[in-house]
XYZ file of C-alpha atoms in Angstrom:
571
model
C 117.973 106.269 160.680
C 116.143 102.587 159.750
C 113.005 102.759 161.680
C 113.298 99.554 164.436
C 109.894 98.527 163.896
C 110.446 97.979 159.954
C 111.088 94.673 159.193
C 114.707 94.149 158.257
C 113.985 91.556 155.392
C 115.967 92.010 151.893
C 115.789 90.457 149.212
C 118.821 90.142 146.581
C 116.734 91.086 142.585
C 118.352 88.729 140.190
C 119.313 89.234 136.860
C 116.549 88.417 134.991
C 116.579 86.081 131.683
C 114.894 87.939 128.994
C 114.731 85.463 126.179
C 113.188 86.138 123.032
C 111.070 89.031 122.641
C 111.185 90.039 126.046
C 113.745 92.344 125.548
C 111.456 94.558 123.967
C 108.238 94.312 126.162
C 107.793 96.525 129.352
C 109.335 95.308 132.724
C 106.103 96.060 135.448
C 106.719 92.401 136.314
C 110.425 92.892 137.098
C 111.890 94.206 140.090
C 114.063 97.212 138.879
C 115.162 100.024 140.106
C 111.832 102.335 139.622
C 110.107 99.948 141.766
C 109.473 101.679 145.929
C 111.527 100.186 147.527
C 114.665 98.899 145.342
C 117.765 100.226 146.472
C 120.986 99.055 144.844
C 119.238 96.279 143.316
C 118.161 95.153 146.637
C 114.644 95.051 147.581
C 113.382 96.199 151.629
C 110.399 94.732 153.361
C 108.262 97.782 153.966
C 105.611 95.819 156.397
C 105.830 95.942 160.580
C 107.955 93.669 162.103
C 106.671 91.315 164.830
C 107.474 91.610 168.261
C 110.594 91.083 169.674
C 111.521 89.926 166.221
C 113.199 91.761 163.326
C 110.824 90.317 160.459
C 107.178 90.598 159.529
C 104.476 88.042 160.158
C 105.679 87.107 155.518
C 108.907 86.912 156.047
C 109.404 84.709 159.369
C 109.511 81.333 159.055
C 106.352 79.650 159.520
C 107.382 77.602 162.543
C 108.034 80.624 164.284
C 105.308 82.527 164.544
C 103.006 83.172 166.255
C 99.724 80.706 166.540
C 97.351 83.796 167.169
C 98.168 85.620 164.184
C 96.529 84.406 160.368
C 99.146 85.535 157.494
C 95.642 85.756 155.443
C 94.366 88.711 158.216
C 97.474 90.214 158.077
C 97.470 90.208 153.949
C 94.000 92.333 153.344
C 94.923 94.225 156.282
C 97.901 94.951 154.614
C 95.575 95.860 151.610
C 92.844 97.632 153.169
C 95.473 100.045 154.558
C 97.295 100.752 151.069
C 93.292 101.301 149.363
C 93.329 104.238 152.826
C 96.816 105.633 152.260
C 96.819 109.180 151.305
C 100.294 108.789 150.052
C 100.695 106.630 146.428
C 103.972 105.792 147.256
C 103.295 104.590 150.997
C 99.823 102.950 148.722
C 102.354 100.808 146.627
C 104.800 99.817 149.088
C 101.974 98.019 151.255
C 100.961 96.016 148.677
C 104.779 94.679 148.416
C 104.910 90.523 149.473
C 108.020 90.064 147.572
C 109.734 86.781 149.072
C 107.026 86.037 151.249
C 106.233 83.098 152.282
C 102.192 81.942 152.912
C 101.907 78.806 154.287
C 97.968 78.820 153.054
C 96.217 82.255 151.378
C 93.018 81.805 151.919
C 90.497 83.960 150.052
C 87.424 81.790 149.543
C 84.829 84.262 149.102
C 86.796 87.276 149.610
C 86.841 90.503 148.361
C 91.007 91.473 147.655
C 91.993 94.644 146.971
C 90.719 98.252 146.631
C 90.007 100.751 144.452
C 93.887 101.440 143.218
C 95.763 101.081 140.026
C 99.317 99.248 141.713
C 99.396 95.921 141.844
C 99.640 93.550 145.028
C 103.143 92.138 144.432
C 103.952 88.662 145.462
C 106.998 88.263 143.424
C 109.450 85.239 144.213
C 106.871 84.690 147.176
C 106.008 81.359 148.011
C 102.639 79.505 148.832
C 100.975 77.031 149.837
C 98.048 75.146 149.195
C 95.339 77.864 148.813
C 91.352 77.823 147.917
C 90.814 81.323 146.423
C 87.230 80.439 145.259
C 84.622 82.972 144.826
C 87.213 85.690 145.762
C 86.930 88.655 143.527
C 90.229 90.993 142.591
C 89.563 94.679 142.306
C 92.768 95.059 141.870
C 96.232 93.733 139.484
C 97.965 91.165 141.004
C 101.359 90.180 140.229
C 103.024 86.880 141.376
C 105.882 86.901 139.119
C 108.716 84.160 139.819
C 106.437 83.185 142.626
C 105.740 79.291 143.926
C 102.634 77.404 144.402
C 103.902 74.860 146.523
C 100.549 73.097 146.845
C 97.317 72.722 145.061
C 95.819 76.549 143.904
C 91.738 76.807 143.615
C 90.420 79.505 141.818
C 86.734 78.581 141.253
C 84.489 80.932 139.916
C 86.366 83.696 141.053
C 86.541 87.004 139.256
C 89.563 88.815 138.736
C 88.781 92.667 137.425
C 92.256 94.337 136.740
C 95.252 92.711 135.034
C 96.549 89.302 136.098
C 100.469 88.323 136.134
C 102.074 84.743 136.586
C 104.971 85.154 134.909
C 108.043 82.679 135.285
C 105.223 81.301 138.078
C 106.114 77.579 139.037
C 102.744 75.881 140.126
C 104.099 72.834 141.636
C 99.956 71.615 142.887
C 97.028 71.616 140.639
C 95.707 74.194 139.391
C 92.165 74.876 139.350
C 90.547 77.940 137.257
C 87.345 76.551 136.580
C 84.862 79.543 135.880
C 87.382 82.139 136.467
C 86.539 85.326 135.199
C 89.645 87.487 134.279
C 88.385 90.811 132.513
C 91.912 92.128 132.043
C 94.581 90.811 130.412
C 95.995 87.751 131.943
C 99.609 86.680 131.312
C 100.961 83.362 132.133
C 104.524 83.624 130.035
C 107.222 81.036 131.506
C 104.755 79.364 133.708
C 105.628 75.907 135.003
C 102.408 73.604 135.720
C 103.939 70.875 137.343
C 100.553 69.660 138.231
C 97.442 69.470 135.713
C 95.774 72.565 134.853
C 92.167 72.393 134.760
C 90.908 75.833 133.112
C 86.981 74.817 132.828
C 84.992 77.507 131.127
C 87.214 79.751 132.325
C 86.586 83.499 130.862
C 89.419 85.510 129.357
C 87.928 88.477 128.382
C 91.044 90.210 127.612
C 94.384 89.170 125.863
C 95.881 85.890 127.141
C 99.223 85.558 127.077
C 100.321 81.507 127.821
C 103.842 82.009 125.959
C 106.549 79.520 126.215
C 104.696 78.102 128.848
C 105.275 74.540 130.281
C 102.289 72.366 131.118
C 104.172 68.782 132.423
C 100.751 67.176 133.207
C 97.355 67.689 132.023
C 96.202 70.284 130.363
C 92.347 71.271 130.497
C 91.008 74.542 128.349
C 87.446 72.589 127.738
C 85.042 75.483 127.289
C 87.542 78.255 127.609
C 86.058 81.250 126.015
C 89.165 83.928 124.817
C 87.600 86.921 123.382
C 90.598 88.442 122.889
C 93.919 87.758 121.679
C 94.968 84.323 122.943
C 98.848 83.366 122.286
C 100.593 79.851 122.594
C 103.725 80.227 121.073
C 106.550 78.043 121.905
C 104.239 76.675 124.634
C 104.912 73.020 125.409
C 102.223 70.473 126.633
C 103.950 67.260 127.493
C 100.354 65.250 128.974
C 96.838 65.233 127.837
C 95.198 68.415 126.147
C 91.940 69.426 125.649
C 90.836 72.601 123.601
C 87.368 70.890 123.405
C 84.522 73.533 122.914
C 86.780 76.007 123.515
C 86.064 79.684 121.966
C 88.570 82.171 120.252
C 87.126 84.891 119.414
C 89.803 86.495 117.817
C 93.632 85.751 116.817
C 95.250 82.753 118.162
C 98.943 82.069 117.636
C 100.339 78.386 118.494
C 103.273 79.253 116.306
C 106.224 76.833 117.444
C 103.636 75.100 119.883
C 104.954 71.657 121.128
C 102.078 68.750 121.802
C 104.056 65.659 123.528
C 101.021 63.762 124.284
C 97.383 63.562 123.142
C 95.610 66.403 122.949
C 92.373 67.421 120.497
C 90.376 70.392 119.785
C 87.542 68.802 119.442
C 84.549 70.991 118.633
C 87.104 74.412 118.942
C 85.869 77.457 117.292
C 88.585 79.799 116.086
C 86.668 82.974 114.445
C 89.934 84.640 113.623
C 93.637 84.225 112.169
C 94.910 81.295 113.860
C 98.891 80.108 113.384
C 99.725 76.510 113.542
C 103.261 76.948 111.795
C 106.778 75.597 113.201
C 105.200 73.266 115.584
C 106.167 69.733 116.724
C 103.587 67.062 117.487
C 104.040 63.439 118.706
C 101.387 62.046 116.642
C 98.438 63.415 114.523
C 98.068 67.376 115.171
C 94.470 66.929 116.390
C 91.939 69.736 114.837
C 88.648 67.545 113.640
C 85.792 68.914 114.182
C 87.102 72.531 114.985
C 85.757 75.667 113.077
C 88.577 77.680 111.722
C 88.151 81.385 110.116
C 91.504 81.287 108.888
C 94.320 78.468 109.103
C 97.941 79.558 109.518
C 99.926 75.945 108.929
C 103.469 76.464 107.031
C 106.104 73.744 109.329
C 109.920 75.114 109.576
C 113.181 73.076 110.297
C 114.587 75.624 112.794
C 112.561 73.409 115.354
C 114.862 70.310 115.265
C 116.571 70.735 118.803
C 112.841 71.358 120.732
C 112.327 67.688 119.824
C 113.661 66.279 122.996
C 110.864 67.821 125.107
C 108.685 65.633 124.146
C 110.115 62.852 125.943
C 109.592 60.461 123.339
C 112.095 57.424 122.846
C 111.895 58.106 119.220
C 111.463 61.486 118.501
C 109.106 62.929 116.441
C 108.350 61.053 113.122
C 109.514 62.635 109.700
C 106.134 61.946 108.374
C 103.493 64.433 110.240
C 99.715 64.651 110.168
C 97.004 66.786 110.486
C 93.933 65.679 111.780
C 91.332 68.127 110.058
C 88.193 65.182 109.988
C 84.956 66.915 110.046
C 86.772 70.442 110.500
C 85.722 73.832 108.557
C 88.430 75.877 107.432
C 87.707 79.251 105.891
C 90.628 80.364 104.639
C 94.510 79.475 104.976
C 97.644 77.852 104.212
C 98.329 75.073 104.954
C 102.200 73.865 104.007
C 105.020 71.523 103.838
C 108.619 71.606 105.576
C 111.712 71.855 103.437
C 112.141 68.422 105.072
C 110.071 65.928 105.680
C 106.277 65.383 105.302
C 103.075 66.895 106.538
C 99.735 65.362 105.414
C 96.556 66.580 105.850
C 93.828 64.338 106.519
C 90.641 66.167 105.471
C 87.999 63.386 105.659
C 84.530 64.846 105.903
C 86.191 68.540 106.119
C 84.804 71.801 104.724
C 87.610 73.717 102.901
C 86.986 77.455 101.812
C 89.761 79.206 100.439
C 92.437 76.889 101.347
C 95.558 76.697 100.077
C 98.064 73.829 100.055
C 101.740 74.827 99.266
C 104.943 73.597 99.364
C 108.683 75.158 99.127
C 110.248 71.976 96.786
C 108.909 70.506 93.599
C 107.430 67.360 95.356
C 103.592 67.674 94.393
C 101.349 68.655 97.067
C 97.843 66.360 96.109
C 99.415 62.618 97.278
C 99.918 64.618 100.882
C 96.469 65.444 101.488
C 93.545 63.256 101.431
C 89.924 64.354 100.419
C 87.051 62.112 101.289
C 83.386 63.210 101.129
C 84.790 66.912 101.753
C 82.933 69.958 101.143
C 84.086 72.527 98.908
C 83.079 75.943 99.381
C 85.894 78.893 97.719
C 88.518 75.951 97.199
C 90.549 76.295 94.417
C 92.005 73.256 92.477
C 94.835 72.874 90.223
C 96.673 76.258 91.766
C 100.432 75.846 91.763
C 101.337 73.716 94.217
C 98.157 71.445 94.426
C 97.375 69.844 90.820
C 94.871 66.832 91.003
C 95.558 66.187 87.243
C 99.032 65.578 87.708
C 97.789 62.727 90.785
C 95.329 61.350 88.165
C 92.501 62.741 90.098
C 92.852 60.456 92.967
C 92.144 62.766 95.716
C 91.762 60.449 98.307
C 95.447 58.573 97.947
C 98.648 59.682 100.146
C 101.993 58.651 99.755
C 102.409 57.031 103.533
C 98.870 55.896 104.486
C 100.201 54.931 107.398
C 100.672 57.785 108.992
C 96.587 58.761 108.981
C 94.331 58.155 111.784
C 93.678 54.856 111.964
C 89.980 55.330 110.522
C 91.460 57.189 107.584
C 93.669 54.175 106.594
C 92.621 51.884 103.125
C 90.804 52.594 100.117
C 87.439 54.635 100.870
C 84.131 52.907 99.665
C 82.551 53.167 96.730
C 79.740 55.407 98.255
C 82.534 57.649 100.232
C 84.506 58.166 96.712
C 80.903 58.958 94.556
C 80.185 61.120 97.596
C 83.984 63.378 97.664
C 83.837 63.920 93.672
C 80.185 65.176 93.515
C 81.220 67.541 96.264
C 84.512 68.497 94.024
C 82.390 68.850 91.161
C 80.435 70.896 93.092
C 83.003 72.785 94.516
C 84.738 72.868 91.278
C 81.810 74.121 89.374
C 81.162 77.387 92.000
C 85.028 78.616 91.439
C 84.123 78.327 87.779
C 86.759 75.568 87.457
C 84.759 74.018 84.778
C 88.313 71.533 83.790
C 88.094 70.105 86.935
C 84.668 70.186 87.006
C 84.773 67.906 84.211
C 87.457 65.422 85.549
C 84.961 65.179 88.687
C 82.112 64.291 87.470
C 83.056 62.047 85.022
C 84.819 60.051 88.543
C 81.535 60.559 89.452
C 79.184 58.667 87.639
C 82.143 55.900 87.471
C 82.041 55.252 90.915
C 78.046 55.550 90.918
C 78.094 52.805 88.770
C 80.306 50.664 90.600
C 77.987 51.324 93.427
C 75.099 49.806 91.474
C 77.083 46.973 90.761
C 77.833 46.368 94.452
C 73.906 46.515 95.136
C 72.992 44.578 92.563
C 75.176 41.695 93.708
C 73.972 41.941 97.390
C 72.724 38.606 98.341
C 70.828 39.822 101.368
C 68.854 42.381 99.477
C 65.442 41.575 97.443
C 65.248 40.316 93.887
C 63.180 43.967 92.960
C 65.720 45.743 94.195
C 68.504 44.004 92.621
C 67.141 44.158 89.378
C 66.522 47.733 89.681
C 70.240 48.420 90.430
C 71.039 46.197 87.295
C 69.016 47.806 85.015
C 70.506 51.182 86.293
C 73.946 50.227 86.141
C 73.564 48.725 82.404
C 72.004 52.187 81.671
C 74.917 54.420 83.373
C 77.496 51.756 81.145
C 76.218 52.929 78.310
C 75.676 56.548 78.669
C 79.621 55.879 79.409
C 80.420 54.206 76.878
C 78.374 56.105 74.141
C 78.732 59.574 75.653
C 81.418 59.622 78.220
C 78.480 60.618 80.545
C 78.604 64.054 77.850
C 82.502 64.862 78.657
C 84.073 62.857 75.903
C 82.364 63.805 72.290
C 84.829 61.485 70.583
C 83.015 58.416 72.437
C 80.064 59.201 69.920
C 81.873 58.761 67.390
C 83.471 55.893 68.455
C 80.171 54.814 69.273
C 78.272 55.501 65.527
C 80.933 54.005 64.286
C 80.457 50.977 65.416
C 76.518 51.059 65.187
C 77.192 51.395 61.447
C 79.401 48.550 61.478
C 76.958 46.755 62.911
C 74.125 47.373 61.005
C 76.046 46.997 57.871
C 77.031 43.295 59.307
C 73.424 42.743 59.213
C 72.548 44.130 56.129
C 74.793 42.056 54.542
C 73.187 39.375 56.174
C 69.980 40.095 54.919
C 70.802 40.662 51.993
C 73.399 37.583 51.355
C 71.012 36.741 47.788
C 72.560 39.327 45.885
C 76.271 40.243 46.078
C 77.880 43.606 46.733
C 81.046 45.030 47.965
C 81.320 45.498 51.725
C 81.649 48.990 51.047
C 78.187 49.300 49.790
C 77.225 48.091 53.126
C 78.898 50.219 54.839
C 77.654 53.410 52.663
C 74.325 52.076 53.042
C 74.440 51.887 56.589
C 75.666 55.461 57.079
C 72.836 56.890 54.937
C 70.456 54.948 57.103
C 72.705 56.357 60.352
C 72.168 59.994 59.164
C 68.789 59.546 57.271
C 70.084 61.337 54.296
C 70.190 59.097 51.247
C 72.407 60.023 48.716
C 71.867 57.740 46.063
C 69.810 54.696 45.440
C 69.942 51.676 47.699
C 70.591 48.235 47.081
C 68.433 46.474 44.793
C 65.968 43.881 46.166
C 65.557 45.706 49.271
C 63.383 43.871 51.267
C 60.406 44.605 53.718
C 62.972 43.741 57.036
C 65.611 46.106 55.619
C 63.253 49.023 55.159
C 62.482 48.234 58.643
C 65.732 48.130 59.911
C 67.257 51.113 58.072
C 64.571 52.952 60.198
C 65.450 52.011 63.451
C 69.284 53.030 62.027
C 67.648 56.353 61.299
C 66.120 56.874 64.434
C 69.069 55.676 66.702
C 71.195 57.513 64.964
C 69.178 60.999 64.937
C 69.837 60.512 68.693
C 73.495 60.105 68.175
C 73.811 63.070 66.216
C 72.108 64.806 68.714
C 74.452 63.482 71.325
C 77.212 64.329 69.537
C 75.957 68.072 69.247
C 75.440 67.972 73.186
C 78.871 66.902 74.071
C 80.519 68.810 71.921
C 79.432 72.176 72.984
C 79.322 71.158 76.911
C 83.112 70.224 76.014
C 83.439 73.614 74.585
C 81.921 75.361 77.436
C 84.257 73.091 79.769
């Protein structure tokens, strides 16, 4: 026999749409048939009803009831007398608000909850605007398939067991700023209508935001996740912010959709963190973020998300990544079967990066490198080969597709500046090839450099010289030496110091005649000072003089010559 004071509410439990890998996760958030209180697939109302009504204070409709009673009262009374049941089952049932409806839930400063390990269940309930500020949860909370109807403040508040907004529709604002949630939070499905504002907001266990739908803004400045934070297939269609944001351990944005701008500025992501399969309407923004390890390898099974975007023309074939000023560890970073993906890694820090990609296309024209620190990077691997490019690290195949600051040729100073650092970075892989190639690029832009100050009008005569006179010496250590990577330049070079000391011998000594060749011979036994046989007759005092300075110019050529050619070797 139904007891006539129960409240006669029901409520019909849907069939639930488990997409993806909810089929194989647990179903606490679900109303099934192990739940108190699910008959039949229909759920009872276990709480008093009013009286002379047939419903309970959650279930009437808010312009009937009474003005003397608060539905927030009646809520933690419900909850202080499940924390005093005896009985678990009687415990659980209390804490049942499925289908209610809360005008306003006002917990400002409150303490919810007791000492128990059920959840308070507000599934499919609805509510209102509500300040739960300062209000700490002892207990889990569920508010699966629920509605926020109006704005929801949760300032500083703490919540200490597990935390459930699953397939929640937050139709207000939403305001976590502070938050503490020490267990694990899950937001899966959720549908922020309004902007989310998640200021330094504390997850200290895993975060689940899957497949969920931020419409508006999107705020996770100063967000700390020490645990596992997850992303995947989530889709923010207004601003983003991940600025000084914390992960302190795995991240996943795998399949993540970012319709409007968004950064992650200043982001710290200490462990494996998955940027592969997703869709961006513009530059994927990660400059200045630290990144342990970079998961970045785009798919084409992401063609019909597109639209979600709400862009009039789509997202762009050509794709960028905005790593300016970032550090990346470790990683891969790829390229989709179709289309392009290019990495802009301006003032960067790459460890043990790798850039791949599944066709023959080469890899080095879609990522640019400009003043970038190398620390663990590895050139010339398969897919990247800087040779093949000609060593022009800092050209990509659609410019205009980079940040606008990224755009044009790099100055002279910016390109002397990225290939010391390859040479650099080159040099500590033991790359010593490359390392070659660099620094050669080098000293050529360091002398165009000295060129540019010595032609500055606005600077003073002194200095201009000086520049000159340094960029006349770097010319020649190029063009005798090869700045010591090209031996065969000395020998270009002693050739033609021979040649031109035999022009003058000749000249000098234009009294007698000789053969040209006897020039020549005489000139390279001054070159080498090793004289083979006896010189020219009537040798006079300026020949003697100048077969000297031969001697001693070319001792340092020989010298040379022995430098370069076993640094080559060693190379």
């Amino acid at each position: 026999m139904e007891d006539p004071s129960r409240c006669t509410h029901t409520f019909a439990v849907p069939s639930y749409d488990l997409p993806g890998d909810d089929r194989s996760e647990g179903r606490r958030w679900m109303l099934t048939e192990d739940v108190p209180g699910v008959t039949d697939r229909v759920w009872s109302c276990p709480h008093d009803a009013l009286p002379e009504r047939d419903v309970c204070l959650f279930h009437c409709s808010p312009e009937e009831r009474p003005p003397d009673l608060d539905e927030t009262d009646a809520f933690r009374e419900c909850l202080a007398q499940a924390a005093a049941a005896d009985d678990q089952n009687r415990s659980r049932r209390l804490c049942q608000f499925v289908d209610a409806t809360f005008e306003e839930l006002a917990l400002r400063g409150a303490t919810v909850g007791g000492e128990v390990n059920h959840a308070i269940n507000l599934a499919h309930a609805e509510v209102g605007e509500s300040d739960w500020t300062d209000a700490v949860f002892r207990q889990p909370i569920r508010c699966s398939h629920a509605t926020f109807s109006g704005p929801l403040a949760v300032r500083d508040a703490r919540f200490e067991r597990s935390v459930g907004f699953r397939n929640t529709t937050f139709e207000g604002d939403l305001q976590l700023r502070g938050a503490v949630f020490a267990g694990p939070a899950t937001l899966k499905h959720a549908d922020f209508r309004g902007d989310a504002r998640l200021w330094y907001t504390q997850f200290e266990a895993h975060a689940n935001f899957r497949q969920a739908r931020f419409r508006r803004e999107a705020y996770f400045e100063a967000v700390d996740f020490t645990d596992y934070a997850r992303f995947s297939r989530a889709t923010f269609e207004g601003e983003t912010a991940f600025t000084l944001a914390e992960f302190d351990d795995d991240a996943d944005f795998d399949g993540a959709i970012f319709g409007g701008d968004h950064d992650f500025h200043r982001a710290s992501f200490a462990r494996i963190t998955d940027f592969s399969d997703i869709l961006v309407d513009g530059p994927l923004d990660l400059s200045t973020a630290e990144v342990a390890t970079l998961e970045l390898i785009p798919s084409d099974d992401s063609t019909d998300r597109r639209e979600v975007t709400h862009t009039d023309e789509g997202i762009a074939e050509t794709q960028c990544v905005n790593l300016r000023e970032a550090t990346v560890g470790s990683g891969t970073l790829g390229q989709p079967a179709s289309g392009v993906v290019l990495y802009d890694c301006t003032d960067a820090t790459l460890g043990d990066v790798s850039f791949t990609n599944s066709g023959d296309d080469p890899v080095c024209g879609r990522v640019r490198f400009a003043r970038t620190r190398f620390e663990g990077f590895v050139f010339e691997n398969d897919d990247l080969d800087p040779a093949a490019a000609g060593w022009r690290l800092y050209e990509v195949i659609e410019p205009e597709a980079l940040p606008e600051e990224s755009r044009g040729t790099p100055s002279t100073e910016t390109l002397r500046q990225t290939f010391l650092n390859a040479k650099n970075g080159a040099d500590e892989t033991g790359n010593n090839a490359a390392a070659s190639a660099f620094f050669y690029r080098e000293l050529t832009h360091r002398r165009h450099r000295y060129a540019e100050l010595a032609r500055d009008g606005t600077r003073r005569w002194r200095d201009r010289v000086t520049d000159a006179t340094k960029w006349g010496r770097n010319l020649t250590l190029m063009l005798s030496t090869g700045y010591g990577e090209r031996p065969e330049r000395v020998v270009y070079a002693s050739v033609t110091i021979i040649s031109l000391f035999a022009l003058l011998y000749a000249r000098l000594l234009s009294t007698v005649e000789y053969a040209p060749t006897d020039y020549l011979v005489f000139s390279f036994q001054s070159f080498i000072t090793f004289i083979l046989g006896t010189p020219p007759a009537d040798t006079s005092r300026p020949v003697e003089v100048l077969s000297a300075v031969e001697g001693f110019v070319g001792a340092f050529f020989i010298a040379l010559f022995v430098f370069t050619f076993t640094r080559r070797i060693h190379r």
